[in-house]
Coordinates of C-alpha atoms in Angstrom, one line a residue:
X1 CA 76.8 105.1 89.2
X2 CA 75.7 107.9 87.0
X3 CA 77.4 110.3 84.4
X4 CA 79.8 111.8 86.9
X5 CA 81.7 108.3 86.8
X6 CA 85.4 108.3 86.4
X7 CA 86.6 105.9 83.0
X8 CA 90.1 104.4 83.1
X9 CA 90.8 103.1 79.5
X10 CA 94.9 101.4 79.0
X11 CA 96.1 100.3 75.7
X12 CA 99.0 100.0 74.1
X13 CA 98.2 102.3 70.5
X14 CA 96.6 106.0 70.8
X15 CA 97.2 109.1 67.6
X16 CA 99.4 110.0 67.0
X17 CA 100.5 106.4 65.6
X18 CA 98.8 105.6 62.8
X19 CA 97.5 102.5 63.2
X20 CA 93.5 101.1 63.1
X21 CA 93.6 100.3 66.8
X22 CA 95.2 103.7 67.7
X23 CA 91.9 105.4 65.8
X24 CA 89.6 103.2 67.5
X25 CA 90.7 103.9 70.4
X26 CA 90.8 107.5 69.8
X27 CA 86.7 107.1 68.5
X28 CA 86.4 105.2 71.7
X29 CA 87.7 107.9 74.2
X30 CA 86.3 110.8 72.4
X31 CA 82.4 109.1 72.8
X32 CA 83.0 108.4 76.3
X33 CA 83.8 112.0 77.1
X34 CA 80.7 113.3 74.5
X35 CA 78.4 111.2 76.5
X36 CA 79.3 113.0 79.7
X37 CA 81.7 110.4 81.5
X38 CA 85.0 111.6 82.5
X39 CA 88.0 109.3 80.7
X40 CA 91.6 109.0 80.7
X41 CA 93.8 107.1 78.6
X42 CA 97.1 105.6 80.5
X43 CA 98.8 104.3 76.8
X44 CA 102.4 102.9 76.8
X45 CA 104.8 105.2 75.0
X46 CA 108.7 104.2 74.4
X47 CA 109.3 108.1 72.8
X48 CA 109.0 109.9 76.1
X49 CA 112.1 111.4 78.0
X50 CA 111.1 110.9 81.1
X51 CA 108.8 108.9 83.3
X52 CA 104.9 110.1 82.2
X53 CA 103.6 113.2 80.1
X54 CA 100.2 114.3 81.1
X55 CA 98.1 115.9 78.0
X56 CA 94.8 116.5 76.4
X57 CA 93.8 114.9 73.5
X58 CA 90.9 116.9 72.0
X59 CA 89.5 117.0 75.5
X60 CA 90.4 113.7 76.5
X61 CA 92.8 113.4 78.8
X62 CA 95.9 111.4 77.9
X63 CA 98.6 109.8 80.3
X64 CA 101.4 108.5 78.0
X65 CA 104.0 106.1 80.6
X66 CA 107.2 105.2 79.6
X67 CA 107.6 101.7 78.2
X68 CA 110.0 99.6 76.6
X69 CA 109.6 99.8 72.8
X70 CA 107.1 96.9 70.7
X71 CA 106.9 97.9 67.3
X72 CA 108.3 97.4 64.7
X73 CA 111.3 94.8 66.7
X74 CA 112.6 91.3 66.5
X75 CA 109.3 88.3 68.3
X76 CA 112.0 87.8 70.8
X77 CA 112.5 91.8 71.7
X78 CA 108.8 92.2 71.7
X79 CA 107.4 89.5 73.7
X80 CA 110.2 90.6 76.3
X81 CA 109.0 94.5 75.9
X82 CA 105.2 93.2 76.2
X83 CA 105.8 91.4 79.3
X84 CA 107.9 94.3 80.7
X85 CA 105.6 96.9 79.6
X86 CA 102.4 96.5 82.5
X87 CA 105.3 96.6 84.9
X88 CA 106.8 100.0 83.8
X89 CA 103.7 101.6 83.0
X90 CA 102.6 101.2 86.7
X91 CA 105.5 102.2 88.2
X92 CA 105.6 105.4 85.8
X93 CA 101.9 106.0 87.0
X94 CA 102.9 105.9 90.3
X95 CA 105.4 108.5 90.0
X96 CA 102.7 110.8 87.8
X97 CA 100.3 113.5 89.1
X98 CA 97.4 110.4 88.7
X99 CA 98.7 108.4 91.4
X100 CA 96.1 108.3 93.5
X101 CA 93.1 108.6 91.1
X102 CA 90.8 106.6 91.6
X103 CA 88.4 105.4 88.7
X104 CA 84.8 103.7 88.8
X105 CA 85.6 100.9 85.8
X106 CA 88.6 99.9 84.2
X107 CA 88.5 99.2 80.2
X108 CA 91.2 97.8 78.4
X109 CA 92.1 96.9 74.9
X110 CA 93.4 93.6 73.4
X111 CA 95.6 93.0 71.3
X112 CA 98.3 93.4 73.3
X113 CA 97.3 90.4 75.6
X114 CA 100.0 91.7 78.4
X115 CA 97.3 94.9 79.8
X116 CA 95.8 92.4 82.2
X117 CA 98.3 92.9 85.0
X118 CA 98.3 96.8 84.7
X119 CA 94.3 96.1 84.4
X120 CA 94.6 94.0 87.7
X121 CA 96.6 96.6 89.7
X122 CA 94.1 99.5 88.3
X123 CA 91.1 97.6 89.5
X124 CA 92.3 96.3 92.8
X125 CA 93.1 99.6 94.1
X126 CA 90.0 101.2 92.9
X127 CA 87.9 98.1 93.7
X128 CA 85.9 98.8 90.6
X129 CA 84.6 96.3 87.6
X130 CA 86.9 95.5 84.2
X131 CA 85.7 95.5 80.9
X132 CA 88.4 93.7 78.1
X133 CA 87.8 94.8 74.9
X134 CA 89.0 91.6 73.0
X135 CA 89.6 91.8 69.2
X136 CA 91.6 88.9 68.4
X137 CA 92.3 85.7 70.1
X138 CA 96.1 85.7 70.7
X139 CA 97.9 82.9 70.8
X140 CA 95.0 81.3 69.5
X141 CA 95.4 82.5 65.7
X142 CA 98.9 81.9 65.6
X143 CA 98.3 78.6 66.3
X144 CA 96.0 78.2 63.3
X145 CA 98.3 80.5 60.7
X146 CA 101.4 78.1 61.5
X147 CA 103.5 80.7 63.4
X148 CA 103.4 78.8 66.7
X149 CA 103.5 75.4 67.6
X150 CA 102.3 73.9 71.1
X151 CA 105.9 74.6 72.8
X152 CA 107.1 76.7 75.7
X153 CA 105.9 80.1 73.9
X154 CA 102.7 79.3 73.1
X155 CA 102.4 77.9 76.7
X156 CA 103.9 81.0 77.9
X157 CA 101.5 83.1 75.9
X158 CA 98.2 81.3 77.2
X159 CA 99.3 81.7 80.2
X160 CA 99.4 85.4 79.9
X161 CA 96.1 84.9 78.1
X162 CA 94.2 83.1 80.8
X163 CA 95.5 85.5 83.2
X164 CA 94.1 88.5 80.7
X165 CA 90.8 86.5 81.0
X166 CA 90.7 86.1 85.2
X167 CA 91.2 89.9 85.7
X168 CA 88.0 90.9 83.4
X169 CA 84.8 91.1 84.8
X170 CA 83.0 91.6 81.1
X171 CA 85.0 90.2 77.6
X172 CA 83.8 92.2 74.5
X173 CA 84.3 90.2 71.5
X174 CA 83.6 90.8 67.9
X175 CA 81.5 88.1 67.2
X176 CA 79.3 85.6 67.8
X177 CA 81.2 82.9 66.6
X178 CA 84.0 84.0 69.0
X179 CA 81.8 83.2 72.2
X180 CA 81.4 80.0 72.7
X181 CA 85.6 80.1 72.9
X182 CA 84.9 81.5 76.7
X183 CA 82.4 78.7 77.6
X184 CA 83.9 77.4 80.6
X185 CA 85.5 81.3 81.7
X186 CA 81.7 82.8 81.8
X187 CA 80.4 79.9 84.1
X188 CA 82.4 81.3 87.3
X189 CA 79.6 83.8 89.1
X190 CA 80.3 87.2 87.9
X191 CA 81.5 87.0 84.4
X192 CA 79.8 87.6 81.1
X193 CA 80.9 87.4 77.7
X194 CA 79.0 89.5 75.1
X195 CA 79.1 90.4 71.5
X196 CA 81.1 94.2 71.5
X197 CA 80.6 95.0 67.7
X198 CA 84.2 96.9 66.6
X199 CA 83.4 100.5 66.1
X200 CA 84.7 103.2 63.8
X201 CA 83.4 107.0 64.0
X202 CA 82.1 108.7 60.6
X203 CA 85.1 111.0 59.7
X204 CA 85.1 114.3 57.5
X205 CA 87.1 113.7 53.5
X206 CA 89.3 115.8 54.1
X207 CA 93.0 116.1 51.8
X208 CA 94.8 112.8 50.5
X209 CA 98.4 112.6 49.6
X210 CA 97.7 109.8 47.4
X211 CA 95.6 110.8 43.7
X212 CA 94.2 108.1 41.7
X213 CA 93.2 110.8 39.2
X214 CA 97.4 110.9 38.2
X215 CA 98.2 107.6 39.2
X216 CA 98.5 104.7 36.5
X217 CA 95.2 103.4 37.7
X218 CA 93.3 107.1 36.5
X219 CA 90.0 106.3 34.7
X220 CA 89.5 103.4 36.2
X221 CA 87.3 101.7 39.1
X222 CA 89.3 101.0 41.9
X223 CA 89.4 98.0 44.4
X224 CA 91.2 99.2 47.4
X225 CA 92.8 97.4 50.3
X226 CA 94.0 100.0 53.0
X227 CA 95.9 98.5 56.3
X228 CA 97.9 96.0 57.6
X229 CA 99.5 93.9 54.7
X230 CA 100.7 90.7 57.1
X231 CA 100.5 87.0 57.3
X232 CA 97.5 87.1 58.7
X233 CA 95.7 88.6 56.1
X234 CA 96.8 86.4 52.8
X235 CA 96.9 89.3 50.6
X236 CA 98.3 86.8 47.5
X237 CA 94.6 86.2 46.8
X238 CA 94.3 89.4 45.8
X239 CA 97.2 89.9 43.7
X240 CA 95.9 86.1 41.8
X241 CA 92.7 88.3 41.4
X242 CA 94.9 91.6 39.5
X243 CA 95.9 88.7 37.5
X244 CA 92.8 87.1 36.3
X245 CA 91.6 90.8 35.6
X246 CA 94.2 92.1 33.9
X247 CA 92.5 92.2 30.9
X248 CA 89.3 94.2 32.2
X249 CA 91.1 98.2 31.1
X250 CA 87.9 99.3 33.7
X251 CA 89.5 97.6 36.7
X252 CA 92.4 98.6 39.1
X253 CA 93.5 97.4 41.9
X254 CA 95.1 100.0 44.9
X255 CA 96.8 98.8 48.1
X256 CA 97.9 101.1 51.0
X257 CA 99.6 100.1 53.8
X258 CA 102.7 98.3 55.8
X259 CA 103.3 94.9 57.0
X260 CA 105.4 92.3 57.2
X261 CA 104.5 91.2 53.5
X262 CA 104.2 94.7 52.0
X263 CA 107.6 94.6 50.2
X264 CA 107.0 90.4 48.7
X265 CA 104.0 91.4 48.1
X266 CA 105.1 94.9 45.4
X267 CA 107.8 92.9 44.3
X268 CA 105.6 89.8 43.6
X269 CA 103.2 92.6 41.3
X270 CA 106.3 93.6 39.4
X271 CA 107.4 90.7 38.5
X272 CA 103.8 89.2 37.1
X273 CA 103.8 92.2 35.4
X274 CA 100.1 94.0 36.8
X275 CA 100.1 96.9 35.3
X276 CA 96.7 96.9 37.0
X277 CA 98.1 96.8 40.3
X278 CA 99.2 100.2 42.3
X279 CA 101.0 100.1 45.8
X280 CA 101.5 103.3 48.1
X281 CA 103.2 103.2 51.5
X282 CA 100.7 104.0 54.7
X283 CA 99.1 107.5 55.0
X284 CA 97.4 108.7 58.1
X285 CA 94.5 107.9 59.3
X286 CA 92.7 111.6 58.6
X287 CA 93.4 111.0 54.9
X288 CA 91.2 107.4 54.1
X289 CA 88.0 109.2 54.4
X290 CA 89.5 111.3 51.1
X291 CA 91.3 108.4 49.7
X292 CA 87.9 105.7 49.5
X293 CA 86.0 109.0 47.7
X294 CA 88.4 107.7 44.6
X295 CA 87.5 104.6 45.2
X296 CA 84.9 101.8 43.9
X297 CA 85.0 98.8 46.5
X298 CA 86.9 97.8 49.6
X299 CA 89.1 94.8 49.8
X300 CA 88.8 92.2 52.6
X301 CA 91.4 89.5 53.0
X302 CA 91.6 87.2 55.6
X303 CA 93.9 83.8 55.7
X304 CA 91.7 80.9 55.6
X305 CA 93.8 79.0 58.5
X306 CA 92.3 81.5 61.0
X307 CA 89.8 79.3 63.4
X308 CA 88.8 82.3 65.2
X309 CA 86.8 85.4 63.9
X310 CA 86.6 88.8 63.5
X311 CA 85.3 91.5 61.8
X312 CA 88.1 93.5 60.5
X313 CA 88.6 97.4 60.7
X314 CA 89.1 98.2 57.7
X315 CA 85.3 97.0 56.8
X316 CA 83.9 99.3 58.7
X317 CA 85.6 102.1 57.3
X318 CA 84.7 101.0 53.8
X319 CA 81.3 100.9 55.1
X320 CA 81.0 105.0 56.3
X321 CA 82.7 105.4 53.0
X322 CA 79.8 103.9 51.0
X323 CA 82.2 101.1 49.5
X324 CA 80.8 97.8 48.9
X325 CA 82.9 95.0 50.2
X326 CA 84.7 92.1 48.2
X327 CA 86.0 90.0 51.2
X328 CA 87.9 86.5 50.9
X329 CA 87.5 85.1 54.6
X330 CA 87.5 81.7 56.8
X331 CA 84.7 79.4 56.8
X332 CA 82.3 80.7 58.9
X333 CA 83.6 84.1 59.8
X334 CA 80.5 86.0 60.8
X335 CA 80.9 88.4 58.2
X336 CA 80.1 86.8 55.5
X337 CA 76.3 86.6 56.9
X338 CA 76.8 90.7 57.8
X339 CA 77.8 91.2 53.9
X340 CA 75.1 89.1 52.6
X341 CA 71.9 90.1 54.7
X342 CA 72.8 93.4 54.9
X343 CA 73.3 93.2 50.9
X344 CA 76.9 95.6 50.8
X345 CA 78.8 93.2 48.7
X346 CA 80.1 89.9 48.0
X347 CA 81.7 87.8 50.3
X348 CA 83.6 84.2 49.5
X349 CA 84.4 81.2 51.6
X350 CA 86.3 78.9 49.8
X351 CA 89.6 80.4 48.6
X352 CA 89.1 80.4 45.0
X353 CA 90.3 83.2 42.7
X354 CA 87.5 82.1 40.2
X355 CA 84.6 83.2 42.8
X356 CA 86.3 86.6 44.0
X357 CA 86.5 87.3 40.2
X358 CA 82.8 86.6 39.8
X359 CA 82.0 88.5 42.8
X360 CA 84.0 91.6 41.4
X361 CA 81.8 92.0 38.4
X362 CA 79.2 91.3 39.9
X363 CA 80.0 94.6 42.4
X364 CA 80.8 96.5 39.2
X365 CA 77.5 95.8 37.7
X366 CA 75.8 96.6 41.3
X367 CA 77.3 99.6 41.4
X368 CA 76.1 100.5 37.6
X369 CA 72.6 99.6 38.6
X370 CA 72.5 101.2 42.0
X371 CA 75.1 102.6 43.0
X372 CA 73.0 105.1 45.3
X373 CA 71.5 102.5 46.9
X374 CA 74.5 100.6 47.3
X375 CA 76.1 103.6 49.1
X376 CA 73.0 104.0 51.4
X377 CA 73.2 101.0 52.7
X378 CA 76.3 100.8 53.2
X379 CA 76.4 104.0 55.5
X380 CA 73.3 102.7 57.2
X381 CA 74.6 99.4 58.6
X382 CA 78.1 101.7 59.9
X383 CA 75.6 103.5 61.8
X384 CA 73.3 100.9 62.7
X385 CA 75.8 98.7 64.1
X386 CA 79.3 99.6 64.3
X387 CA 79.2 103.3 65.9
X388 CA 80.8 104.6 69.1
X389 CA 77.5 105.5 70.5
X390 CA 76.3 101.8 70.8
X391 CA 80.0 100.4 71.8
X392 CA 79.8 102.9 74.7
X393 CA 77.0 102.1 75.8
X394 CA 77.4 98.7 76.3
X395 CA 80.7 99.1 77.9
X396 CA 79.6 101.2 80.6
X397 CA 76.2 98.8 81.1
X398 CA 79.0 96.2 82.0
X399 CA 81.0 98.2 84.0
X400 CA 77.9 99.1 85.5
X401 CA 76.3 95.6 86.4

């Protein structure tokens, strides 16, 4: 294979949702066609009339199939739609002007964990190689947060996990600590688990609805958290934090996003009272880059139930922004050795709200000292290890092998 080779990527997110895996996806697809690979995106779509649409997303072109709707619905409703949705993308491909391509790999993108039977179908009848881009280990991390127990879902789930797992010929995960989970799936001939480091493309700052500069929180630095507000990230920590620095008129703390716990978590604020504390609803993507140019540090949170690892978007982002990171994460989550080498923040282990404080003004002081450098080196590691460039490259190695 060469550079004339024909990309299939399906997923379940692409812009214009707004959504972290919808941009990497979008950085993904865009540095597979700038590397001279042609690409298309087959992406589930519940808004269309009819069957397909066929577009061009900024040169990339996009299949959206009709599919039953996922977001923003009832477990039940979902897990239904999920399972339904491989099955009605295929048969709207099949009725599309793509229904004969044929494609020399297939890559799809996890989570959703349903993709492997469209992923299946694509490879069979292009007898080409998969590549599953894997960032989260679903039903594995429900498990751990409490919001499954060893019944006839989560059966049902693994089941459509291990299945995910058979189709793929390479699993990206996001890493190391996440590998030796595939152990016994890597020993068949064939298969190979690697290390896929998330991604996230250097973006212009551009305009951003939200202005810290008129906002409550003017004159201060900020601490930002921007993104998914759920279960699975324990966000209460953070809040405990507002609290214990309530006092410190220099400090302010702004969170972005939606979620599940978005709406506890403002009401929680106004009752304790942080004046400290300012909550916007979700902006697009385009306008972080503008937003974290207010800002001081990035907020990481993840709950410390989670057994399995990752490396969330949102870092990286605060990374190409040239924010330091104050994360609260599980025991042994690979980032905490990524923050502490690399020396672009503080990172805690142990859940207290006495060692995120000390962490926080010891990033305040950093920033006083060195703020250049602290920028610098925060733009460097984005680049040296969470670009596009490298992520595509190692995809189409594995499609390649």
């Amino acid at each position: 294979m060469n550079n004339s080779m024909r990309i299939v990527l399906a997923a379940d997110v692409f812009p214009p949702l707004r959504s972290s895996g919808a941009v990497l996806l979008k950085d993904l697809s865009l540095e597979i066609l700038r590397q001279g690979y042609e690409v298309t995106v087959l992406v589930s779509s519940s808004e269309l009339d009819g069957p397909w649409q066929l577009e061009s997303f900024e040169g990339v072109e996009v299949l959206r199939l009709k599919a039953p709707r996922t977001k923003d619905v009832g477990y039940v409703r979902r897990a239904l739609a999920e399972l339904w949705m491989p099955v009605a993308m295929w048969r709207n491909l099949q009725r599309s002007p793509l229904r004969s391509r044929q494609w020399d790999g297939v890559v799809w993108y996890s989570p959703t964990i349903f993709l492997g039977l469209l992923a299946w179908a694509l490879k069979r009848r292009s007898r080409c190689r998969g590549y599953l881009v894997l960032r989260d280990i679903f039903p594995e991390w429900a498990l751990d947060m409490g919001l499954m127990r060893r019944g006839l879902p989560y059966l049902f789930f693994k089941a459509v996990e291990r299945f995910q797992y058979r189709v793929a010929d390479v699993i990206g995960v996001q890493t190391h600590s996440a590998v030796a989970y595939f152990d016994n799936w890597a020993r068949r001939p064939g298969r190979r688990v690697e290390v896929l480091q998330n991604w996230l493309a250097d973006a212009p700052v551009r305009h951003c609805s939200i202005s810290v500069a008129n906002s409550s929180l003017a004159g201060r630095r900020i601490f930002v958290y921007a993104g998914n507000m759920g279960v699975a990230q324990g966000l209460d920590l953070l809040l405990d934090l507002a609290e214990v620095l309530r006092h410190r008129s220099d400090m302010g703390f702004l969170f972005v996003g939606r979620g599940s716990e978005a709406v506890r978590l403002r009401d929680a604020a106004a009752r304790r009272g942080l004046m400290n504390v300012q909550f916007y609803d979700e902006i697009d993507p385009a306008e972080i880059p503008a937003l974290y140019a207010q800002c001081h540090v990035g907020l990481v949170a993840l709950d410390p139930r989670h057994r399995t690892h990752n490396i969330p978007g949102k870092f990286l982002s605060y990374m190409w922004a040239g924010l330091p990171a104050l994360a609260s994460v599980n025991p042994g989550n690979d980032l905490v050795s990524v923050i502490r080498q690399a020396g672009v923040g503080r990172a805690c282990e142990d859940r207290s709200v006495t060692s995120l404080q000390q962490g926080a003004e010891e990033l305040l002081k950093m920033i006083e000292v060195d703020g250049a450098g602290v920028r610098t080196r925060c733009r460097q590691l984005a680049a040296d290890l969470f670009s596009p460039e490298a992520a595509v490259r190692q995809i189409v190695a594995g499609l390649q092998a």
